[in-house]
Amino acid sequence: MGRPMPLEGPLEDAFGRRIRNLRVSLIDRCNFRCTYCMPAEGLEWLPRDEILTFDEIERLVRLAVTLGIDEIRLTGGEPTLRPQLPELIARLSAIPGLKSLALTTNGFLLRKLVPDLAAAGLTRINVSLDTLDAHKFAAITRRNAIKAVLDGLEALEEVPSIHPIKVNAVAVRGFTTDDDILAFAELARRKPYVIRFIEFMPLDADGHWDRMQVLSGDEIKRIIEAVYPLVPVRVGASSTARVYRFADGSGEMGFINPVSQPFCASCDRIRLTADGQLRTCLFSIDETNLRDPMRIGAPDSELELLLRHAIWRKELKHHINEGPSFKRASRSMSQIGG
Ligand code: SAM
Ligand code: SF4
């Protein structure tokens, strides 16, 4: 018989993984329509009253932090579309015990927001950008917006308190070319951005993902290394990225390889959807409703128990590489909060 679920102490699952990282989706809507994420016409959006309020988000984050979560990442959908985002960031960054407060954004609205985000206490940021070619950018996001994103990145260079500036690029075979990859390597050498390639996962709302479209991190790394030799950089055990620096000087690149080199064994993440459902894996097919108990008056002790039970049952691993036994997640990436 396995160990019993602990009723106190840090959050852990039945496989002994300690949970430290909570990703909170603030909104399911988005101003882009990336082909690997959403259909051109968008999705059916959540009604406003189903979305957690700032008070509800703050209460759940506060509880999670008392239980040992020390990293929060705000995401979506597009989190910068959530009205009064800096106010929420200020409220969360004031929670004692929280070590890292991060934001994942497509960067479109970033330039104007940067000073307010920094003043509110944001400490880390990931900007998604899949190509530096304006035409290809428009094709993949279905928006003519690369300049706004690059301007947003430049604005971040002015605020040392938000550091490092990470750029995440989803690589898709048949779309991402050697030229795209080398342009990113050159950007990483020229600018203080840590660029990370992410493998395409079967989380697109269209359900078009095909294994053949996965351009692996190792393939990308070989393309870069043929021109710019790389040296491994030591990272923490729960890091999702394999990180390298350029052998001849500064600049870092990372490879997040969830399909070709799954990192489930060291996963320390859980996710809260915009409508208050706790997911213990990107590929979860069930969720734990925290919103409704909270709305009918559950005390923190009850919410804690719900959290502990859900986390205890966290999925061992994803099944992307197991052929027909793979079942798609119950929601797509933008609805989960990637
Ligand atoms: N809208 C914000 C953005 O794009 O950064 C935040 C939400 S988005 C769902 C979070 C991350 O998921 C982005 O870096 C995006 O590129 C990535 N993503 C979306 N669909 C994906 C897929 N099918 N496979 C891998 N990454 C994906
Ligand atoms: Fe929007 Fe981000 Fe999905 Fe692109 S990846 S459609 S920016 S949620």
Short mmCIF file of N, CA, C and O in Angstrom, two decimals, residues 204-320:
data_model
loop_
_atom_site.label_atom_id
_atom_site.label_comp_id
_atom_site.label_asym_id
_atom_site.label_seq_id
_atom_site.Cartn_x
_atom_site.Cartn_y
_atom_site.Cartn_z
N ASP A 204 -3.66 22.11 -29.57
CA ASP A 204 -4.31 23.06 -30.48
C ASP A 204 -5.82 22.79 -30.49
O ASP A 204 -6.24 21.63 -30.52
N ALA A 205 -6.61 23.87 -30.46
CA ALA A 205 -8.07 23.70 -30.39
C ALA A 205 -8.61 22.99 -31.63
O ALA A 205 -9.62 22.28 -31.56
N ASP A 206 -7.94 23.17 -32.78
CA ASP A 206 -8.40 22.53 -34.02
C ASP A 206 -8.22 21.02 -34.01
O ASP A 206 -8.84 20.31 -34.80
N GLY A 207 -7.31 20.55 -33.18
CA GLY A 207 -7.03 19.11 -33.17
C GLY A 207 -6.27 18.65 -34.40
O GLY A 207 -6.34 17.48 -34.79
N HIS A 208 -5.50 19.55 -35.01
CA HIS A 208 -4.75 19.19 -36.23
C HIS A 208 -3.34 18.67 -35.94
O HIS A 208 -2.64 18.29 -36.86
N TRP A 209 -2.93 18.72 -34.68
CA TRP A 209 -1.56 18.32 -34.35
C TRP A 209 -1.24 16.97 -34.96
O TRP A 209 -2.06 16.04 -34.91
N ASP A 210 -0.04 16.89 -35.48
CA ASP A 210 0.43 15.64 -36.05
C ASP A 210 1.88 15.47 -35.62
O ASP A 210 2.65 16.45 -35.67
N ARG A 211 2.24 14.28 -35.19
CA ARG A 211 3.61 14.03 -34.71
C ARG A 211 4.66 14.51 -35.71
O ARG A 211 5.73 14.98 -35.33
N MET A 212 4.34 14.39 -37.00
CA MET A 212 5.29 14.81 -38.04
C MET A 212 5.62 16.30 -37.95
O MET A 212 6.63 16.76 -38.48
N GLN A 213 4.74 17.07 -37.31
CA GLN A 213 4.98 18.53 -37.22
C GLN A 213 5.87 18.91 -36.03
O GLN A 213 6.16 20.08 -35.85
N VAL A 214 6.24 17.90 -35.24
CA VAL A 214 7.07 18.22 -34.07
C VAL A 214 8.52 18.35 -34.54
O VAL A 214 9.13 17.37 -34.98
N LEU A 215 9.03 19.55 -34.45
CA LEU A 215 10.44 19.79 -34.77
C LEU A 215 11.15 19.75 -33.43
O LEU A 215 10.92 20.62 -32.57
N SER A 216 11.98 18.73 -33.21
CA SER A 216 12.48 18.51 -31.85
C SER A 216 13.54 19.53 -31.46
O SER A 216 14.25 20.10 -32.31
N GLY A 217 13.67 19.72 -30.16
CA GLY A 217 14.69 20.64 -29.64
C GLY A 217 16.08 20.23 -30.10
O GLY A 217 16.91 21.08 -30.42
N ASP A 218 16.35 18.91 -30.15
CA ASP A 218 17.69 18.46 -30.57
C ASP A 218 17.96 18.83 -32.03
O ASP A 218 19.08 19.21 -32.38
N GLU A 219 16.93 18.72 -32.86
CA GLU A 219 17.13 19.10 -34.27
C GLU A 219 17.47 20.59 -34.37
O GLU A 219 18.34 21.00 -35.13
N ILE A 220 16.74 21.38 -33.60
CA ILE A 220 16.97 22.84 -33.65
C ILE A 220 18.37 23.15 -33.12
O ILE A 220 19.10 23.97 -33.69
N LYS A 221 18.73 22.46 -32.05
CA LYS A 221 20.04 22.73 -31.44
C LYS A 221 21.15 22.41 -32.45
O LYS A 221 22.12 23.17 -32.57
N ARG A 222 20.99 21.33 -33.20
CA ARG A 222 22.03 20.96 -34.19
C ARG A 222 22.17 22.06 -35.26
O ARG A 222 23.27 22.37 -35.70
N ILE A 223 21.03 22.62 -35.65
CA ILE A 223 21.06 23.68 -36.68
C ILE A 223 21.84 24.90 -36.14
O ILE A 223 22.66 25.49 -36.83
N ILE A 224 21.60 25.22 -34.87
CA ILE A 224 22.29 26.38 -34.28
C ILE A 224 23.78 26.08 -34.12
O ILE A 224 24.65 26.88 -34.48
N GLU A 225 24.04 24.86 -33.60
CA GLU A 225 25.44 24.52 -33.28
C GLU A 225 26.34 24.47 -34.50
O GLU A 225 27.55 24.69 -34.40
N ALA A 226 25.73 24.19 -35.66
CA ALA A 226 26.54 24.14 -36.88
C ALA A 226 27.13 25.51 -37.18
O ALA A 226 28.15 25.63 -37.86
N VAL A 227 26.49 26.55 -36.67
CA VAL A 227 26.98 27.91 -36.92
C VAL A 227 27.57 28.54 -35.65
O VAL A 227 28.62 29.18 -35.69
N TYR A 228 26.87 28.35 -34.54
CA TYR A 228 27.29 28.96 -33.27
C TYR A 228 27.40 27.87 -32.20
O TYR A 228 26.39 27.47 -31.63
N PRO A 229 28.60 27.39 -31.91
CA PRO A 229 28.74 26.33 -30.91
C PRO A 229 28.14 26.73 -29.56
O PRO A 229 28.20 27.90 -29.17
N LEU A 230 27.56 25.74 -28.88
CA LEU A 230 26.85 25.99 -27.62
C LEU A 230 27.50 25.19 -26.49
O LEU A 230 28.02 24.09 -26.72
N VAL A 231 27.42 25.73 -25.28
CA VAL A 231 27.96 25.05 -24.10
C VAL A 231 26.81 24.91 -23.10
O VAL A 231 26.09 25.89 -22.87
N PRO A 232 26.62 23.71 -22.51
CA PRO A 232 25.49 23.57 -21.57
C PRO A 232 25.64 24.45 -20.33
O PRO A 232 26.74 24.68 -19.85
N VAL A 233 24.48 24.91 -19.84
CA VAL A 233 24.44 25.70 -18.61
C VAL A 233 23.68 24.88 -17.59
O VAL A 233 22.64 24.30 -17.91
N ARG A 234 24.19 24.81 -16.37
CA ARG A 234 23.51 24.02 -15.33
C ARG A 234 22.21 24.73 -14.91
O ARG A 234 22.23 25.94 -14.68
N VAL A 235 21.10 23.97 -14.83
CA VAL A 235 19.83 24.57 -14.39
C VAL A 235 19.23 23.74 -13.26
O VAL A 235 19.66 22.61 -13.03
N GLY A 236 18.23 24.28 -12.57
CA GLY A 236 17.59 23.58 -11.45
C GLY A 236 16.88 22.30 -11.93
O GLY A 236 16.51 22.18 -13.10
N ALA A 237 16.68 21.36 -11.00
CA ALA A 237 16.11 20.05 -11.35
C ALA A 237 14.72 20.16 -11.97
O ALA A 237 14.36 19.35 -12.82
N SER A 238 13.93 21.16 -11.54
CA SER A 238 12.57 21.22 -12.06
C SER A 238 12.46 22.10 -13.31
O SER A 238 11.37 22.33 -13.82
N SER A 239 13.60 22.57 -13.83
CA SER A 239 13.55 23.41 -15.02
C SER A 239 13.02 22.60 -16.20
O SER A 239 13.42 21.45 -16.41
N THR A 240 12.13 23.22 -16.97
CA THR A 240 11.60 22.52 -18.14
C THR A 240 12.56 22.64 -19.32
O THR A 240 12.46 21.90 -20.27
N ALA A 241 13.49 23.60 -19.24
CA ALA A 241 14.34 23.88 -20.40
C ALA A 241 15.75 23.31 -20.22
O ALA A 241 16.29 23.28 -19.11
N ARG A 242 16.32 22.85 -21.33
CA ARG A 242 17.75 22.56 -21.37
C ARG A 242 18.39 23.83 -21.88
O ARG A 242 18.01 24.32 -22.95
N VAL A 243 19.34 24.36 -21.12
CA VAL A 243 19.85 25.70 -21.43
C VAL A 243 21.32 25.63 -21.87
O VAL A 243 22.09 24.84 -21.35
N TYR A 244 21.65 26.46 -22.84
CA TYR A 244 23.02 26.53 -23.38
C TYR A 244 23.41 27.98 -23.53
O TYR A 244 22.56 28.84 -23.73
N ARG A 245 24.72 28.25 -23.46
CA ARG A 245 25.19 29.58 -23.81
C ARG A 245 26.10 29.45 -25.02
O ARG A 245 26.61 28.36 -25.32
N PHE A 246 26.32 30.56 -25.70
CA PHE A 246 27.19 30.53 -26.87
C PHE A 246 28.64 30.39 -26.40
O PHE A 246 29.08 31.09 -25.50
N ALA A 247 29.36 29.48 -27.05
CA ALA A 247 30.73 29.18 -26.61
C ALA A 247 31.64 30.39 -26.70
O ALA A 247 32.58 30.54 -25.91
N ASP A 248 31.34 31.30 -27.63
CA ASP A 248 32.27 32.42 -27.83
C ASP A 248 31.87 33.67 -27.05
O ASP A 248 32.42 34.75 -27.29
N GLY A 249 30.90 33.56 -26.15
CA GLY A 249 30.56 34.78 -25.40
C GLY A 249 29.19 34.70 -24.78
O GLY A 249 28.73 33.62 -24.43
N SER A 250 28.54 35.84 -24.65
CA SER A 250 27.29 35.88 -23.89
C SER A 250 26.11 35.44 -24.76
O SER A 250 26.24 35.26 -25.97
N GLY A 251 24.96 35.34 -24.11
CA GLY A 251 23.75 34.94 -24.82
C GLY A 251 23.39 33.51 -24.49
O GLY A 251 24.24 32.63 -24.45
N GLU A 252 22.09 33.28 -24.22
CA GLU A 252 21.62 31.93 -23.85
C GLU A 252 20.49 31.50 -24.73
O GLU A 252 19.69 32.32 -25.18
N MET A 253 20.40 30.20 -24.95
CA MET A 253 19.25 29.64 -25.66
C MET A 253 18.77 28.44 -24.88
O MET A 253 19.56 27.74 -24.26
N GLY A 254 17.46 28.19 -24.91
CA GLY A 254 16.92 27.04 -24.19
C GLY A 254 16.04 26.21 -25.11
O GLY A 254 15.54 26.69 -26.13
N PHE A 255 15.87 24.96 -24.72
CA PHE A 255 15.05 24.04 -25.52
C PHE A 255 14.08 23.35 -24.57
O PHE A 255 14.51 22.70 -23.62
N ILE A 256 12.80 23.55 -24.81
CA ILE A 256 11.77 22.93 -23.98
C ILE A 256 11.19 21.81 -24.84
O ILE A 256 10.54 22.07 -25.86
N ASN A 257 11.48 20.58 -24.42
CA ASN A 257 11.21 19.43 -25.29
C ASN A 257 10.18 18.47 -24.68
O ASN A 257 10.49 17.32 -24.39
N PRO A 258 8.96 18.93 -24.46
CA PRO A 258 7.99 18.09 -23.75
C PRO A 258 7.61 16.83 -24.52
O PRO A 258 7.17 15.85 -23.92
N VAL A 259 7.76 16.85 -25.85
CA VAL A 259 7.37 15.67 -26.64
C VAL A 259 8.54 14.70 -26.77
O VAL A 259 8.42 13.52 -26.45
N SER A 260 9.71 15.21 -27.19
CA SER A 260 10.83 14.29 -27.46
C SER A 260 11.59 13.91 -26.18
O SER A 260 12.23 12.86 -26.15
N GLN A 261 11.52 14.75 -25.15
CA GLN A 261 12.24 14.45 -23.91
C GLN A 261 11.38 14.88 -22.72
O GLN A 261 11.69 15.88 -22.05
N PRO A 262 10.29 14.15 -22.46
CA PRO A 262 9.34 14.59 -21.43
C PRO A 262 10.02 14.81 -20.07
O PRO A 262 10.94 14.08 -19.72
N PHE A 263 9.53 15.84 -19.35
CA PHE A 263 10.12 16.13 -18.04
C PHE A 263 9.11 15.93 -16.93
O PHE A 263 9.18 16.56 -15.87
N CYS A 264 8.13 15.02 -17.17
CA CYS A 264 7.05 14.81 -16.19
C CYS A 264 7.61 14.40 -14.82
O CYS A 264 7.03 14.76 -13.79
N ALA A 265 8.71 13.63 -14.79
CA ALA A 265 9.21 13.09 -13.52
C ALA A 265 9.60 14.21 -12.55
O ALA A 265 9.58 14.01 -11.34
N SER A 266 9.95 15.37 -13.08
CA SER A 266 10.34 16.45 -12.18
C SER A 266 9.33 17.60 -12.22
O SER A 266 9.64 18.71 -11.79
N CYS A 267 8.13 17.32 -12.72
CA CYS A 267 7.14 18.39 -12.87
C CYS A 267 6.68 18.86 -11.48
O CYS A 267 6.28 18.05 -10.65
N ASP A 268 6.73 20.17 -11.27
CA ASP A 268 6.30 20.72 -9.98
C ASP A 268 5.16 21.71 -10.17
O ASP A 268 4.95 22.59 -9.35
N ARG A 269 4.42 21.56 -11.29
CA ARG A 269 3.43 22.57 -11.67
C ARG A 269 1.98 22.09 -11.55
O ARG A 269 1.69 20.92 -11.81
N ILE A 270 1.12 23.04 -11.19
CA ILE A 270 -0.32 22.85 -11.31
C ILE A 270 -0.88 24.10 -11.98
O ILE A 270 -0.18 25.12 -12.06
N ARG A 271 -2.13 24.02 -12.43
CA ARG A 271 -2.71 25.15 -13.16
C ARG A 271 -4.12 25.44 -12.68
O ARG A 271 -4.89 24.52 -12.36
N LEU A 272 -4.45 26.73 -12.69
CA LEU A 272 -5.80 27.17 -12.35
C LEU A 272 -6.36 27.86 -13.58
O LEU A 272 -5.77 28.83 -14.08
N THR A 273 -7.49 27.36 -14.09
CA THR A 273 -8.07 27.97 -15.29
C THR A 273 -8.77 29.28 -14.91
O THR A 273 -9.04 29.54 -13.73
N ALA A 274 -9.09 30.08 -15.92
CA ALA A 274 -9.72 31.37 -15.65
C ALA A 274 -11.04 31.20 -14.91
O ALA A 274 -11.46 32.07 -14.14
N ASP A 275 -11.71 30.05 -15.11
CA ASP A 275 -12.97 29.80 -14.40
C ASP A 275 -12.77 28.96 -13.14
O ASP A 275 -13.70 28.30 -12.66
N GLY A 276 -11.56 28.98 -12.62
CA GLY A 276 -11.36 28.43 -11.28
C GLY A 276 -11.32 26.92 -11.16
O GLY A 276 -11.66 26.37 -10.11
N GLN A 277 -10.88 26.25 -12.23
CA GLN A 277 -10.74 24.80 -12.17
C GLN A 277 -9.26 24.46 -12.04
O GLN A 277 -8.43 24.98 -12.80
N LEU A 278 -8.95 23.61 -11.08
CA LEU A 278 -7.56 23.22 -10.87
C LEU A 278 -7.21 22.06 -11.78
O LEU A 278 -7.93 21.05 -11.83
N ARG A 279 -6.11 22.18 -12.53
CA ARG A 279 -5.63 21.10 -13.41
C ARG A 279 -4.22 20.72 -12.96
O ARG A 279 -3.38 21.58 -12.76
N THR A 280 -4.00 19.43 -12.84
CA THR A 280 -2.72 18.97 -12.32
C THR A 280 -1.75 18.59 -13.44
O THR A 280 -0.62 18.21 -13.17
N CYS A 281 -2.21 18.67 -14.69
CA CYS A 281 -1.35 18.37 -15.84
C CYS A 281 -1.93 19.11 -17.03
O CYS A 281 -3.14 19.31 -17.11
N LEU A 282 -1.05 19.53 -17.98
CA LEU A 282 -1.58 20.14 -19.21
C LEU A 282 -2.56 19.18 -19.87
O LEU A 282 -3.52 19.58 -20.51
N PHE A 283 -2.28 17.88 -19.74
CA PHE A 283 -3.07 16.88 -20.46
C PHE A 283 -4.16 16.25 -19.59
O PHE A 283 -4.70 15.20 -19.94
N SER A 284 -4.49 16.89 -18.48
CA SER A 284 -5.55 16.36 -17.61
C SER A 284 -6.85 16.19 -18.39
O SER A 284 -7.18 17.01 -19.25
N ILE A 285 -7.58 15.13 -18.03
CA ILE A 285 -8.93 15.02 -18.60
C ILE A 285 -10.00 15.28 -17.54
O ILE A 285 -11.17 15.32 -17.84
N ASP A 286 -9.56 15.47 -16.29
CA ASP A 286 -10.53 15.98 -15.33
C ASP A 286 -9.91 17.11 -14.51
O ASP A 286 -8.70 17.32 -14.54
N GLU A 287 -10.78 17.82 -13.81
CA GLU A 287 -10.38 19.05 -13.12
C GLU A 287 -11.04 19.08 -11.76
O GLU A 287 -12.01 18.36 -11.53
N THR A 288 -10.55 19.92 -10.87
CA THR A 288 -11.17 20.10 -9.56
C THR A 288 -11.71 21.51 -9.47
O THR A 288 -10.96 22.47 -9.63
N ASN A 289 -13.00 21.60 -9.23
CA ASN A 289 -13.65 22.90 -9.20
C ASN A 289 -13.38 23.58 -7.85
O ASN A 289 -13.82 23.11 -6.81
N LEU A 290 -12.60 24.65 -7.89
CA LEU A 290 -12.34 25.40 -6.65
C LEU A 290 -13.28 26.61 -6.56
O LEU A 290 -13.54 27.12 -5.48
N ARG A 291 -13.76 27.05 -7.74
CA ARG A 291 -14.58 28.27 -7.75
C ARG A 291 -15.91 28.09 -7.03
O ARG A 291 -16.27 28.88 -6.16
N ASP A 292 -16.63 27.02 -7.36
CA ASP A 292 -17.98 26.90 -6.79
C ASP A 292 -17.97 26.71 -5.27
O ASP A 292 -18.72 27.39 -4.57
N PRO A 293 -17.09 25.82 -4.74
CA PRO A 293 -17.03 25.74 -3.27
C PRO A 293 -16.71 27.10 -2.65
O PRO A 293 -17.32 27.50 -1.66
N MET A 294 -15.78 27.82 -3.28
CA MET A 294 -15.40 29.14 -2.75
C MET A 294 -16.62 30.07 -2.76
O MET A 294 -16.86 30.80 -1.81
N ARG A 295 -17.41 29.98 -3.85
CA ARG A 295 -18.55 30.91 -3.97
C ARG A 295 -19.72 30.55 -3.05
O ARG A 295 -20.58 31.38 -2.81
N ILE A 296 -19.74 29.30 -2.54
CA ILE A 296 -20.82 29.00 -1.58
C ILE A 296 -20.30 29.01 -0.15
O ILE A 296 -20.91 28.47 0.75
N GLY A 297 -19.10 29.61 0.02
CA GLY A 297 -18.66 29.88 1.39
C GLY A 297 -17.69 28.89 2.00
O GLY A 297 -17.51 28.90 3.23
N ALA A 298 -17.06 28.02 1.20
CA ALA A 298 -16.11 27.07 1.79
C ALA A 298 -14.98 27.82 2.51
O ALA A 298 -14.44 28.77 1.97
N PRO A 299 -14.63 27.36 3.71
CA PRO A 299 -13.50 27.98 4.40
C PRO A 299 -12.18 27.52 3.77
O PRO A 299 -12.16 26.52 3.03
N ASP A 300 -11.09 28.20 4.10
CA ASP A 300 -9.78 27.83 3.53
C ASP A 300 -9.44 26.37 3.81
O ASP A 300 -8.81 25.71 2.98
N SER A 301 -9.84 25.86 4.99
CA SER A 301 -9.48 24.47 5.33
C SER A 301 -10.08 23.51 4.30
O SER A 301 -9.46 22.51 3.93
N GLU A 302 -11.29 23.84 3.81
CA GLU A 302 -11.93 22.96 2.83
C GLU A 302 -11.25 23.08 1.46
O GLU A 302 -11.01 22.08 0.78
N LEU A 303 -10.90 24.32 1.11
CA LEU A 303 -10.20 24.52 -0.17
C LEU A 303 -8.84 23.82 -0.13
O LEU A 303 -8.40 23.22 -1.12
N GLU A 304 -8.19 23.88 1.03
CA GLU A 304 -6.88 23.22 1.16
C GLU A 304 -7.02 21.72 0.93
O GLU A 304 -6.22 21.09 0.23
N LEU A 305 -8.08 21.15 1.49
CA LEU A 305 -8.28 19.71 1.32
C LEU A 305 -8.53 19.36 -0.15
O LEU A 305 -8.01 18.37 -0.67
N LEU A 306 -9.32 20.20 -0.83
CA LEU A 306 -9.57 19.98 -2.27
C LEU A 306 -8.25 20.01 -3.04
O LEU A 306 -8.00 19.17 -3.91
N LEU A 307 -7.42 21.01 -2.69
CA LEU A 307 -6.12 21.13 -3.36
C LEU A 307 -5.26 19.89 -3.11
O LEU A 307 -4.66 19.32 -4.03
N ARG A 308 -5.19 19.51 -1.85
CA ARG A 308 -4.33 18.36 -1.50
C ARG A 308 -4.78 17.09 -2.22
O ARG A 308 -3.95 16.33 -2.73
N HIS A 309 -6.10 16.87 -2.25
CA HIS A 309 -6.60 15.65 -2.90
C HIS A 309 -6.29 15.67 -4.39
O HIS A 309 -5.86 14.67 -4.96
N ALA A 310 -6.51 16.83 -5.02
CA ALA A 310 -6.28 16.92 -6.47
C ALA A 310 -4.80 16.68 -6.77
O ALA A 310 -4.44 15.92 -7.68
N ILE A 311 -3.94 17.32 -5.99
CA ILE A 311 -2.50 17.22 -6.24
C ILE A 311 -2.01 15.80 -5.98
O ILE A 311 -1.17 15.26 -6.71
N TRP A 312 -2.56 15.15 -4.96
CA TRP A 312 -2.15 13.79 -4.65
C TRP A 312 -2.38 12.87 -5.86
O TRP A 312 -1.63 11.95 -6.12
N ARG A 313 -3.42 13.20 -6.63
CA ARG A 313 -3.77 12.36 -7.80
C ARG A 313 -3.13 12.88 -9.09
O ARG A 313 -3.53 12.48 -10.18
N LYS A 314 -2.15 13.76 -8.97
CA LYS A 314 -1.52 14.33 -10.18
C LYS A 314 -1.06 13.19 -11.10
O LYS A 314 -0.49 12.19 -10.65
N GLU A 315 -1.28 13.40 -12.40
CA GLU A 315 -0.93 12.40 -13.40
C GLU A 315 0.56 12.09 -13.35
O GLU A 315 1.38 12.99 -13.22
N LEU A 316 0.91 10.82 -13.49
CA LEU A 316 2.32 10.43 -13.49
C LEU A 316 3.06 11.08 -14.66
O LEU A 316 4.18 11.56 -14.52
N LYS A 317 2.42 11.06 -15.85
CA LYS A 317 3.09 11.57 -17.06
C LYS A 317 2.08 11.76 -18.16
O LYS A 317 0.95 11.28 -18.06
N HIS A 318 2.51 12.43 -19.21
CA HIS A 318 1.63 12.52 -20.37
C HIS A 318 1.83 11.28 -21.25
O HIS A 318 2.81 10.55 -21.10
N HIS A 319 0.88 11.07 -22.17
CA HIS A 319 0.94 9.84 -22.98
C HIS A 319 1.09 10.16 -24.47
O HIS A 319 0.70 9.36 -25.32
N ILE A 320 1.67 11.34 -24.76
CA ILE A 320 1.76 11.77 -26.16
C ILE A 320 2.47 10.72 -27.02
O ILE A 320 2.14 10.54 -28.19
#
